[in-house]
PDB file of C-alpha atoms and ligand atoms in Angstrom:
ATOM      1  CA  MET A1470      27.993  88.781  13.788  1.00  0.00           C
ATOM      2  CA  LYS A1471      30.094  90.715  16.064  1.00  0.00           C
ATOM      3  CA  LYS A1472      33.309  88.243  16.711  1.00  0.00           C
ATOM      4  CA  ILE A1473      34.771  89.992  19.829  1.00  0.00           C
ATOM      5  CA  ILE A1474      32.976  90.815  22.854  1.00  0.00           C
ATOM      6  CA  ALA A1475      34.913  92.292  25.762  1.00  0.00           C
ATOM      7  CA  VAL A1476      32.696  93.342  28.825  1.00  0.00           C
ATOM      8  CA  ASP A1477      34.281  95.359  31.359  1.00  0.00           C
ATOM      9  CA  GLY A1478      32.513  96.699  34.830  1.00  0.00           C
ATOM     10  CA  PRO A1479      33.407  96.934  38.177  1.00  0.00           C
ATOM     11  CA  ALA A1480      33.048  93.807  40.903  1.00  0.00           C
ATOM     12  CA  GLY A1481      29.661  91.742  41.473  1.00  0.00           C
ATOM     13  CA  ALA A1482      28.173  94.221  38.139  1.00  0.00           C
ATOM     14  CA  GLY A1483      27.024  90.271  36.518  1.00  0.00           C
ATOM     15  CA  LYS A1484      29.762  90.213  33.875  1.00  0.00           C
ATOM     16  CA  SER A1485      30.382  86.433  34.880  1.00  0.00           C
ATOM     17  CA  THR A1486      27.439  85.184  34.401  1.00  0.00           C
ATOM     18  CA  VAL A1487      25.884  87.330  31.700  1.00  0.00           C
ATOM     19  CA  SER A1488      29.028  86.406  29.506  1.00  0.00           C
ATOM     20  CA  LYS A1489      28.973  82.633  30.030  1.00  0.00           C
ATOM     21  CA  LEU A1490      25.692  82.665  29.497  1.00  0.00           C
ATOM     22  CA  CYS A1491      26.318  84.824  26.330  1.00  0.00           C
ATOM     23  CA  ALA A1492      28.891  82.545  25.279  1.00  0.00           C
ATOM     24  CA  ALA A1493      26.806  79.585  25.872  1.00  0.00           C
ATOM     25  CA  ARG A1494      24.120  80.477  23.444  1.00  0.00           C
ATOM     26  CA  LEU A1495      26.316  82.012  20.972  1.00  0.00           C
ATOM     27  CA  GLY A1496      28.756  79.276  20.636  1.00  0.00           C
ATOM     28  CA  TYR A1497      31.723  81.056  21.550  1.00  0.00           C
ATOM     29  CA  THR A1498      34.201  80.403  23.901  1.00  0.00           C
ATOM     30  CA  TYR A1499      33.887  82.335  27.327  1.00  0.00           C
ATOM     31  CA  ILE A1500      37.488  83.987  29.148  1.00  0.00           C
ATOM     32  CA  ASP A1501      36.952  85.420  32.671  1.00  0.00           C
ATOM     33  CA  THR A1502      40.289  86.846  32.563  1.00  0.00           C
ATOM     34  CA  GLY A1503      39.765  87.807  36.269  1.00  0.00           C
ATOM     35  CA  ALA A1504      40.046  84.117  37.141  1.00  0.00           C
ATOM     36  CA  MET A1505      43.342  84.938  36.190  1.00  0.00           C
ATOM     37  CA  TYR A1506      44.343  87.531  38.482  1.00  0.00           C
ATOM     38  CA  ARG A1507      43.051  85.488  41.034  1.00  0.00           C
ATOM     39  CA  ALA A1508      44.559  82.018  39.749  1.00  0.00           C
ATOM     40  CA  VAL A1509      47.964  84.866  40.585  1.00  0.00           C
ATOM     41  CA  ALA A1510      46.919  85.809  43.773  1.00  0.00           C
ATOM     42  CA  LEU A1511      46.351  82.526  45.107  1.00  0.00           C
ATOM     43  CA  LYS A1512      49.357  81.541  43.581  1.00  0.00           C
ATOM     44  CA  VAL A1513      51.544  83.947  45.871  1.00  0.00           C
ATOM     45  CA  ILE A1514      49.027  83.502  48.982  1.00  0.00           C
ATOM     46  CA  GLN A1515      49.822  79.517  48.957  1.00  0.00           C
ATOM     47  CA  SER A1516      53.597  80.217  48.164  1.00  0.00           C
ATOM     48  CA  GLY A1517      53.505  82.381  51.436  1.00  0.00           C
ATOM     49  CA  LYS A1518      56.750  84.435  49.101  1.00  0.00           C
ATOM     50  CA  ASN A1519      56.470  87.762  47.648  1.00  0.00           C
ATOM     51  CA  LEU A1520      55.263  88.510  44.169  1.00  0.00           C
ATOM     52  CA  ASP A1521      57.935  89.040  42.234  1.00  0.00           C
ATOM     53  CA  GLU A1522      58.730  87.953  38.157  1.00  0.00           C
ATOM     54  CA  ASN A1523      60.004  85.194  39.005  1.00  0.00           C
ATOM     55  CA  LEU A1524      56.974  83.438  40.854  1.00  0.00           C
ATOM     56  CA  ILE A1525      54.695  84.232  37.955  1.00  0.00           C
ATOM     57  CA  LYS A1526      57.320  83.798  35.156  1.00  0.00           C
ATOM     58  CA  ASP A1527      56.560  79.643  34.214  1.00  0.00           C
ATOM     59  CA  ILE A1528      52.502  80.334  35.884  1.00  0.00           C
ATOM     60  CA  GLU A1529      50.296  77.876  34.358  1.00  0.00           C
ATOM     61  CA  ILE A1530      46.728  79.048  33.841  1.00  0.00           C
ATOM     62  CA  THR A1531      44.283  77.491  32.122  1.00  0.00           C
ATOM     63  CA  LEU A1532      40.129  77.825  32.169  1.00  0.00           C
ATOM     64  CA  ASP A1533      38.384  74.736  30.930  1.00  0.00           C
ATOM     65  CA  GLU A1534      35.597  74.815  28.944  1.00  0.00           C
ATOM     66  CA  SER A1535      33.252  73.629  31.569  1.00  0.00           C
ATOM     67  CA  GLY A1536      34.614  77.001  34.314  1.00  0.00           C
ATOM     68  CA  LYS A1537      36.611  75.063  35.823  1.00  0.00           C
ATOM     69  CA  VAL A1538      40.369  77.348  36.329  1.00  0.00           C
ATOM     70  CA  PHE A1539      43.924  75.441  37.198  1.00  0.00           C
ATOM     71  CA  LEU A1540      46.481  76.842  38.703  1.00  0.00           C
ATOM     72  CA  ASP A1541      50.161  75.312  37.783  1.00  0.00           C
ATOM     73  CA  GLY A1542      47.875  71.375  36.702  1.00  0.00           C
ATOM     74  CA  ILE A1543      45.539  71.935  40.131  1.00  0.00           C
ATOM     75  CA  ASP A1544      42.161  72.667  40.293  1.00  0.00           C
ATOM     76  CA  VAL A1545      41.329  76.181  41.783  1.00  0.00           C
ATOM     77  CA  THR A1546      37.877  77.035  41.136  1.00  0.00           C
ATOM     78  CA  LYS A1547      36.126  76.702  44.765  1.00  0.00           C
ATOM     79  CA  GLU A1548      40.043  78.169  45.958  1.00  0.00           C
ATOM     80  CA  ILE A1549      40.155  81.534  43.673  1.00  0.00           C
ATOM     81  CA  ARG A1550      35.948  83.110  44.341  1.00  0.00           C
ATOM     82  CA  THR A1551      37.245  84.312  48.666  1.00  0.00           C
ATOM     83  CA  PRO A1552      36.786  87.749  49.598  1.00  0.00           C
ATOM     84  CA  GLU A1553      40.698  87.156  50.656  1.00  0.00           C
ATOM     85  CA  VAL A1554      41.497  86.150  47.316  1.00  0.00           C
ATOM     86  CA  SER A1555      39.584  88.697  45.474  1.00  0.00           C
ATOM     87  CA  ARG A1556      41.407  91.256  47.277  1.00  0.00           C
ATOM     88  CA  GLY A1557      44.779  89.625  46.772  1.00  0.00           C
ATOM     89  CA  ALA A1558      43.847  89.598  42.874  1.00  0.00           C
ATOM     90  CA  SER A1559      43.110  93.647  43.252  1.00  0.00           C
ATOM     91  CA  ASN A1560      46.354  94.224  45.010  1.00  0.00           C
ATOM     92  CA  VAL A1561      48.407  91.435  42.308  1.00  0.00           C
ATOM     93  CA  ALA A1562      47.039  93.684  39.011  1.00  0.00           C
ATOM     94  CA  LYS A1563      48.637  96.967  40.384  1.00  0.00           C
ATOM     95  CA  PHE A1564      51.818  94.969  38.551  1.00  0.00           C
ATOM     96  CA  GLY A1565      53.203  95.919  35.632  1.00  0.00           C
ATOM     97  CA  PHE A1566      54.744  92.663  34.752  1.00  0.00           C
ATOM     98  CA  VAL A1567      51.197  90.864  36.182  1.00  0.00           C
ATOM     99  CA  ARG A1568      49.340  92.361  33.661  1.00  0.00           C
ATOM    100  CA  LYS A1569      51.734  92.227  30.942  1.00  0.00           C
ATOM    101  CA  LYS A1570      52.107  88.275  31.116  1.00  0.00           C
ATOM    102  CA  LEU A1571      48.444  87.781  31.602  1.00  0.00           C
ATOM    103  CA  THR A1572      47.744  90.014  28.681  1.00  0.00           C
ATOM    104  CA  GLU A1573      49.966  88.448  26.678  1.00  0.00           C
ATOM    105  CA  LEU A1574      47.853  84.832  27.372  1.00  0.00           C
ATOM    106  CA  GLN A1575      44.404  87.014  27.168  1.00  0.00           C
ATOM    107  CA  ARG A1576      45.716  87.933  23.509  1.00  0.00           C
ATOM    108  CA  GLU A1577      46.602  84.958  23.238  1.00  0.00           C
ATOM    109  CA  MET A1578      43.199  82.978  23.522  1.00  0.00           C
ATOM    110  CA  ALA A1579      41.288  85.588  21.595  1.00  0.00           C
ATOM    111  CA  LYS A1580      43.370  84.937  18.378  1.00  0.00           C
ATOM    112  CA  ARG A1581      40.944  82.531  17.431  1.00  0.00           C
ATOM    113  CA  GLY A1582      38.205  84.375  17.432  1.00  0.00           C
ATOM    114  CA  LYS A1583      34.588  84.281  18.629  1.00  0.00           C
ATOM    115  CA  VAL A1584      35.220  84.995  22.257  1.00  0.00           C
ATOM    116  CA  ILE A1585      33.158  86.763  24.762  1.00  0.00           C
ATOM    117  CA  MET A1586      36.313  88.083  27.154  1.00  0.00           C
ATOM    118  CA  ASP A1587      35.495  89.767  30.603  1.00  0.00           C
ATOM    119  CA  GLY A1588      37.319  91.894  33.099  1.00  0.00           C
ATOM    120  CA  ARG A1589      38.277  95.441  33.623  1.00  0.00           C
ATOM    121  CA  ASP A1590      40.506  96.080  31.100  1.00  0.00           C
ATOM    122  CA  ILE A1591      39.593  94.628  28.341  1.00  0.00           C
ATOM    123  CA  GLY A1592      37.865  96.667  26.163  1.00  0.00           C
ATOM    124  CA  THR A1593      40.700  99.495  26.640  1.00  0.00           C
ATOM    125  CA  GLN A1594      43.920  97.516  27.028  1.00  0.00           C
ATOM    126  CA  VAL A1595      43.372  94.016  25.372  1.00  0.00           C
ATOM    127  CA  LEU A1596      41.303  93.805  22.766  1.00  0.00           C
ATOM    128  CA  PRO A1597      40.837  97.679  22.167  1.00  0.00           C
ATOM    129  CA  ASN A1598      39.535  96.614  18.231  1.00  0.00           C
ATOM    130  CA  ALA A1599      36.900  94.228  20.097  1.00  0.00           C
ATOM    131  CA  ASP A1600      34.164  93.845  17.268  1.00  0.00           C
ATOM    132  CA  LEU A1601      32.080  94.486  20.399  1.00  0.00           C
ATOM    133  CA  LYS A1602      32.387  96.586  24.096  1.00  0.00           C
ATOM    134  CA  ILE A1603      30.693  96.831  26.749  1.00  0.00           C
ATOM    135  CA  PHE A1604      30.219  97.874  30.145  1.00  0.00           C
ATOM    136  CA  LEU A1605      28.166  96.430  32.361  1.00  0.00           C
ATOM    137  CA  THR A1606      27.163  98.185  35.666  1.00  0.00           C
ATOM    138  CA  ALA A1607      24.703  98.497  38.071  1.00  0.00           C
ATOM    139  CA  SER A1608      24.678 100.238  41.688  1.00  0.00           C
ATOM    140  CA  VAL A1609      27.260  99.241  44.657  1.00  0.00           C
ATOM    141  CA  ASP A1610      23.924  98.106  47.358  1.00  0.00           C
ATOM    142  CA  GLU A1611      22.736  95.727  45.226  1.00  0.00           C
ATOM    143  CA  ARG A1612      26.080  94.054  43.553  1.00  0.00           C
ATOM    144  CA  ALA A1613      27.160  93.776  47.422  1.00  0.00           C
ATOM    145  CA  LYS A1614      23.788  91.815  47.471  1.00  0.00           C
ATOM    146  CA  ARG A1615      24.398  89.641  44.223  1.00  0.00           C
ATOM    147  CA  ARG A1616      28.045  88.995  45.687  1.00  0.00           C
ATOM    148  CA  PHE A1617      26.487  87.915  49.014  1.00  0.00           C
ATOM    149  CA  GLU A1618      23.706  85.741  47.634  1.00  0.00           C
ATOM    150  CA  GLU A1619      26.645  84.011  45.540  1.00  0.00           C
ATOM    151  CA  LEU A1620      29.027  83.694  48.290  1.00  0.00           C
ATOM    152  CA  LYS A1621      25.888  82.577  50.242  1.00  0.00           C
ATOM    153  CA  ALA A1622      25.371  79.371  47.659  1.00  0.00           C
ATOM    154  CA  LYS A1623      28.976  78.601  48.024  1.00  0.00           C
ATOM    155  CA  ASN A1624      28.762  77.554  50.955  1.00  0.00           C
ATOM    156  CA  PHE A1625      31.147  80.655  52.187  1.00  0.00           C
ATOM    157  CA  PRO A1626      30.078  82.520  55.198  1.00  0.00           C
ATOM    158  CA  ALA A1627      29.126  86.392  54.249  1.00  0.00           C
ATOM    159  CA  ASN A1628      27.854  89.463  55.923  1.00  0.00           C
ATOM    160  CA  LEU A1629      26.499  91.879  53.260  1.00  0.00           C
ATOM    161  CA  ASP A1630      27.801  95.258  54.902  1.00  0.00           C
ATOM    162  CA  GLN A1631      31.795  93.845  55.321  1.00  0.00           C
ATOM    163  CA  ILE A1632      31.378  92.351  51.087  1.00  0.00           C
ATOM    164  CA  LYS A1633      29.890  96.504  50.419  1.00  0.00           C
ATOM    165  CA  ASN A1634      32.697  97.762  51.715  1.00  0.00           C
ATOM    166  CA  GLU A1635      34.821  95.160  50.927  1.00  0.00           C
ATOM    167  CA  ILE A1636      33.855  96.186  46.962  1.00  0.00           C
ATOM    168  CA  ILE A1637      33.935 100.024  47.630  1.00  0.00           C
ATOM    169  CA  LEU A1638      37.437  99.546  47.991  1.00  0.00           C
ATOM    170  CA  ARG A1639      37.750  97.845  45.739  1.00  0.00           C
ATOM    171  CA  ASP A1640      36.661  99.817  42.807  1.00  0.00           C
ATOM    172  CA  LYS A1641      38.519 101.959  44.452  1.00  0.00           C
ATOM    173  CA  GLN A1642      41.755 100.226  43.808  1.00  0.00           C
ATOM    174  CA  ASP A1643      40.603  99.316  40.274  1.00  0.00           C
ATOM    175  CA  SER A1644      39.899 102.803  38.917  1.00  0.00           C
ATOM    176  CA  GLU A1645      42.587 104.499  40.703  1.00  0.00           C
ATOM    177  CA  ARG A1646      45.657 101.905  39.655  1.00  0.00           C
ATOM    178  CA  GLU A1647      47.901 103.527  37.525  1.00  0.00           C
ATOM    179  CA  ILE A1648      48.441 101.229  34.929  1.00  0.00           C
ATOM    180  CA  ALA A1649      45.428  99.493  32.978  1.00  0.00           C
ATOM    181  CA  PRO A1650      42.438 101.045  35.189  1.00  0.00           C
ATOM    182  CA  LEU A1651      39.145 100.171  35.216  1.00  0.00           C
ATOM    183  CA  ALA A1652      37.749 102.206  32.291  1.00  0.00           C
ATOM    184  CA  GLN A1653      34.680 103.171  30.453  1.00  0.00           C
ATOM    185  CA  ALA A1654      35.990 102.936  26.526  1.00  0.00           C
ATOM    186  CA  ASP A1655      34.948 105.379  24.453  1.00  0.00           C
ATOM    187  CA  ASP A1656      33.445 102.859  22.030  1.00  0.00           C
ATOM    188  CA  ALA A1657      31.701 101.143  24.855  1.00  0.00           C
ATOM    189  CA  ILE A1658      28.145 100.829  25.699  1.00  0.00           C
ATOM    190  CA  LEU A1659      27.105 101.388  28.908  1.00  0.00           C
ATOM    191  CA  LEU A1660      24.863  98.651  29.819  1.00  0.00           C
ATOM    192  CA  ASP A1661      23.163  99.134  33.943  1.00  0.00           C
ATOM    193  CA  SER A1662      21.805  96.081  34.906  1.00  0.00           C
ATOM    194  CA  THR A1663      20.740  97.558  38.708  1.00  0.00           C
ATOM    195  CA  ASN A1664      17.177  96.954  37.955  1.00  0.00           C
ATOM    196  CA  LEU A1665      17.708  94.349  34.672  1.00  0.00           C
ATOM    197  CA  THR A1666      17.265  90.780  34.802  1.00  0.00           C
ATOM    198  CA  VAL A1667      20.011  88.549  34.253  1.00  0.00           C
ATOM    199  CA  GLU A1668      18.133  87.124  30.895  1.00  0.00           C
ATOM    200  CA  GLN A1669      16.917  91.236  30.267  1.00  0.00           C
ATOM    201  CA  VAL A1670      21.019  91.662  30.249  1.00  0.00           C
ATOM    202  CA  VAL A1671      21.994  88.615  28.032  1.00  0.00           C
ATOM    203  CA  ASN A1672      19.148  89.748  25.619  1.00  0.00           C
ATOM    204  CA  LYS A1673      20.095  92.823  25.244  1.00  0.00           C
ATOM    205  CA  ILE A1674      23.956  91.775  24.368  1.00  0.00           C
ATOM    206  CA  LEU A1675      22.995  89.490  22.060  1.00  0.00           C
ATOM    207  CA  GLU A1676      20.852  91.455  20.276  1.00  0.00           C
ATOM    208  CA  LEU A1677      24.274  93.791  20.370  1.00  0.00           C
ATOM    209  CA  ALA A1678      25.948  91.427  19.054  1.00  0.00           C
ATOM    210  CA  GLN A1679      23.426  90.647  16.176  1.00  0.00           C
TER     211      GLN A1679
HETATM  212  O1  CDP B 365      34.519  88.439  39.787  1.00  0.00           O
HETATM  213  P1  CDP B 365      34.497  90.197  40.155  1.00  0.00           P
HETATM  214  O2  CDP B 365      33.737  91.214  39.528  1.00  0.00           O
HETATM  215  O3  CDP B 365      34.676  90.035  41.905  1.00  0.00           O
HETATM  216  O4  CDP B 365      36.023  90.585  39.865  1.00  0.00           O
HETATM  217  P2  CDP B 365      37.198  89.755  38.738  1.00  0.00           P
HETATM  218  O5  CDP B 365      36.770  89.758  37.751  1.00  0.00           O
HETATM  219  O6  CDP B 365      37.094  87.922  39.359  1.00  0.00           O
HETATM  220  O7  CDP B 365      38.668  90.387  39.622  1.00  0.00           O
HETATM  221  C1  CDP B 365      39.215  90.494  40.251  1.00  0.00           C
HETATM  222  C2  CDP B 365      40.619  91.129  40.040  1.00  0.00           C
HETATM  223  O8  CDP B 365      41.136  91.454  39.351  1.00  0.00           O
HETATM  224  C3  CDP B 365      39.418  92.852  40.083  1.00  0.00           C
HETATM  225  O9  CDP B 365      39.363  93.201  40.998  1.00  0.00           O
HETATM  226  C4  CDP B 365      41.103  93.583  39.130  1.00  0.00           C
HETATM  227  O10 CDP B 365      41.356  93.800  40.475  1.00  0.00           O
HETATM  228  C5  CDP B 365      41.541  92.593  38.731  1.00  0.00           C
HETATM  229  N1  CDP B 365      40.959  92.811  37.122  1.00  0.00           N
HETATM  230  C6  CDP B 365      41.754  93.327  36.496  1.00  0.00           C
HETATM  231  O11 CDP B 365      43.033  93.922  36.805  1.00  0.00           O
HETATM  232  N2  CDP B 365      42.043  92.924  35.082  1.00  0.00           N
HETATM  233  C7  CDP B 365      41.271  92.312  34.218  1.00  0.00           C
HETATM  234  N3  CDP B 365      40.887  92.676  33.481  1.00  0.00           N
HETATM  235  C8  CDP B 365      40.467  91.301  35.370  1.00  0.00           C
HETATM  236  C9  CDP B 365      40.526  91.481  36.037  1.00  0.00           C
END
């Protein structure tokens, strides 16, 4: 069984949904690194200050087993999912000092093994020796539709065209940044989920993990 699984891909590809389910089936810990960048973005927004090393020096980000996210001890699970924080996360993710800090935390979390970690740079930078690397993608229309449904289900105001544009913009920014851009690792397996159900993607990953 593969002990360390890395799942990367663009916004709304379904990484967190399938990673969470795979982790539950395997008895592994799921680590949502996007939630950590979102927590940094929320901290910047709430502080009203500019992002600098001092602001995140002692930042505490905790991911619990039930999927809750805590920022400096406060439950921010819901707050980090707004479109404003999505944009903010992509902005803070450009900074080397932010990536360094979060990458260290993520490697520490993966040390125990039996983890499935998702993000943008897990297979390329954070865990280059992962036992299994997946690059999960889907068409931009499908990804926008999924994010639209997700926001609606959470009672956030949502507009499909606007979501699609934001996804295109964020993917561009994430792929073109200088440090640790969104990229498929050479040894990652490409999985296009456009026409697959969640169950089909989960089964495929579990098969590969055997
Ligand atoms: O859920 P979604 O795919 O929309 O995004 P996310 O995984 O929560 O990540 C939010 C943002 O954090 C991304 O757009 C990236 O800019 C950044 N991120 C990153 O740079 N590196 C990671 N390992 C994870 C997220």
